[in-house]
């Protein structure tokens, strides 16, 4: 992941409360959109991003991986760590 810049856009799918999202944000300059089905998890993620001063680059949204609210080719990297298939 050496070639990521401040223009890189990452989608973190099935992010939960965002532990890995914060690691990505702290180790890259990328903008990250984190998606999870559970509003409570997204609320925690957004609070944590604010506490870490990452709210300008990390945004959590509620949504389903079965119906992604993104355009084709919107992201440079798709991240989905630890997600279990159903």
mmCIF file of C-alpha atoms in Angstrom:
data_model
loop_
_atom_site.group_PDB
_atom_site.id
_atom_site.type_symbol
_atom_site.label_atom_id
_atom_site.label_comp_id
_atom_site.label_asym_id
_atom_site.label_seq_id
_atom_site.Cartn_x
_atom_site.Cartn_y
_atom_site.Cartn_z
ATOM 1 C CA UNK A 1 0.000 0.000 0.000
ATOM 2 C CA UNK A 2 2.975 2.267 -0.632
ATOM 3 C CA UNK A 3 1.355 4.241 -3.429
ATOM 4 C CA UNK A 4 -1.580 5.667 -1.473
ATOM 5 C CA UNK A 5 -1.816 9.453 -1.403
ATOM 6 C CA UNK A 6 -4.168 12.107 -0.117
ATOM 7 C CA UNK A 7 -6.116 11.630 -3.363
ATOM 8 C CA UNK A 8 -6.692 7.913 -2.699
ATOM 9 C CA UNK A 9 -10.235 6.877 -1.791
ATOM 10 C CA UNK A 10 -10.795 3.750 0.284
ATOM 11 C CA UNK A 11 -14.079 1.985 1.060
ATOM 12 C CA UNK A 12 -14.018 -0.091 4.248
ATOM 13 C CA UNK A 13 -16.951 -2.489 3.936
ATOM 14 C CA UNK A 14 -18.358 -4.212 7.017
ATOM 15 C CA UNK A 15 -16.276 -1.887 9.193
ATOM 16 C CA UNK A 16 -18.022 -2.492 12.527
ATOM 17 C CA UNK A 17 -16.922 0.124 15.044
ATOM 18 C CA UNK A 18 -13.906 0.952 12.884
ATOM 19 C CA UNK A 19 -10.807 -0.355 14.658
ATOM 20 C CA UNK A 20 -9.164 -1.265 11.330
ATOM 21 C CA UNK A 21 -10.543 1.899 9.749
ATOM 22 C CA UNK A 22 -8.603 4.015 12.236
ATOM 23 C CA UNK A 23 -5.426 2.009 11.606
ATOM 24 C CA UNK A 24 -5.826 2.617 7.870
ATOM 25 C CA UNK A 25 -6.422 6.325 8.438
ATOM 26 C CA UNK A 26 -3.443 6.674 10.772
ATOM 27 C CA UNK A 27 -1.128 4.911 8.325
ATOM 28 C CA UNK A 28 -2.241 6.497 5.063
ATOM 29 C CA UNK A 29 -3.232 9.922 3.785
ATOM 30 C CA UNK A 30 -6.311 8.451 2.068
ATOM 31 C CA UNK A 31 -9.931 9.453 2.463
ATOM 32 C CA UNK A 32 -11.952 6.556 3.878
ATOM 33 C CA UNK A 33 -15.664 5.844 3.661
ATOM 34 C CA UNK A 34 -16.576 3.124 6.151
ATOM 35 C CA UNK A 35 -19.851 1.249 5.737
ATOM 36 C CA UNK A 36 -21.658 -0.996 8.198
ATOM 37 C CA UNK A 37 -25.220 -2.222 8.592
ATOM 38 C CA UNK A 38 -25.494 -1.184 12.246
ATOM 39 C CA UNK A 39 -26.064 2.474 13.102
ATOM 40 C CA UNK A 40 -24.632 2.048 16.611
ATOM 41 C CA UNK A 41 -21.334 0.834 15.164
ATOM 42 C CA UNK A 42 -21.184 3.748 12.736
ATOM 43 C CA UNK A 43 -21.940 6.205 15.540
ATOM 44 C CA UNK A 44 -18.977 4.825 17.515
ATOM 45 C CA UNK A 45 -16.742 4.952 14.449
ATOM 46 C CA UNK A 46 -17.567 8.596 13.761
ATOM 47 C CA UNK A 47 -17.018 9.553 17.426
ATOM 48 C CA UNK A 48 -13.633 7.810 17.408
ATOM 49 C CA UNK A 49 -12.647 9.526 14.154
ATOM 50 C CA UNK A 50 -13.455 12.863 15.783
ATOM 51 C CA UNK A 51 -11.466 12.070 18.927
ATOM 52 C CA UNK A 52 -8.459 11.130 16.785
ATOM 53 C CA UNK A 53 -8.775 14.225 14.602
ATOM 54 C CA UNK A 54 -9.555 12.111 11.538
ATOM 55 C CA UNK A 55 -13.082 13.351 10.867
ATOM 56 C CA UNK A 56 -11.913 15.200 7.732
ATOM 57 C CA UNK A 57 -10.743 11.940 6.143
ATOM 58 C CA UNK A 58 -12.941 9.254 7.740
ATOM 59 C CA UNK A 59 -16.690 9.103 7.308
ATOM 60 C CA UNK A 60 -18.859 6.261 8.560
ATOM 61 C CA UNK A 61 -22.159 5.552 6.874
ATOM 62 C CA UNK A 62 -24.937 3.049 7.498
ATOM 63 C CA UNK A 63 -25.568 0.724 4.604
ATOM 64 C CA UNK A 64 -25.679 -2.831 3.364
ATOM 65 C CA UNK A 65 -23.029 -4.625 1.355
ATOM 66 C CA UNK A 66 -25.943 -6.164 -0.559
ATOM 67 C CA UNK A 67 -26.901 -2.743 -1.917
ATOM 68 C CA UNK A 68 -23.855 -0.481 -1.945
ATOM 69 C CA UNK A 69 -24.631 3.240 -2.259
ATOM 70 C CA UNK A 70 -21.546 3.968 -4.370
ATOM 71 C CA UNK A 71 -20.847 4.640 -8.037
ATOM 72 C CA UNK A 72 -18.719 2.316 -10.162
ATOM 73 C CA UNK A 73 -15.019 3.160 -9.891
ATOM 74 C CA UNK A 74 -15.641 5.570 -7.001
ATOM 75 C CA UNK A 75 -12.876 3.998 -4.887
ATOM 76 C CA UNK A 76 -9.254 3.112 -5.467
ATOM 77 C CA UNK A 77 -9.196 0.396 -2.798
ATOM 78 C CA UNK A 78 -11.855 -1.793 -1.192
ATOM 79 C CA UNK A 79 -11.023 -3.001 2.317
ATOM 80 C CA UNK A 80 -13.055 -5.626 4.167
ATOM 81 C CA UNK A 81 -11.121 -7.029 7.100
ATOM 82 C CA UNK A 82 -12.444 -9.892 9.171
ATOM 83 C CA UNK A 83 -15.860 -9.957 7.534
ATOM 84 C CA UNK A 84 -17.479 -13.356 7.733
ATOM 85 C CA UNK A 85 -19.567 -14.527 4.780
ATOM 86 C CA UNK A 86 -23.176 -15.269 5.572
#
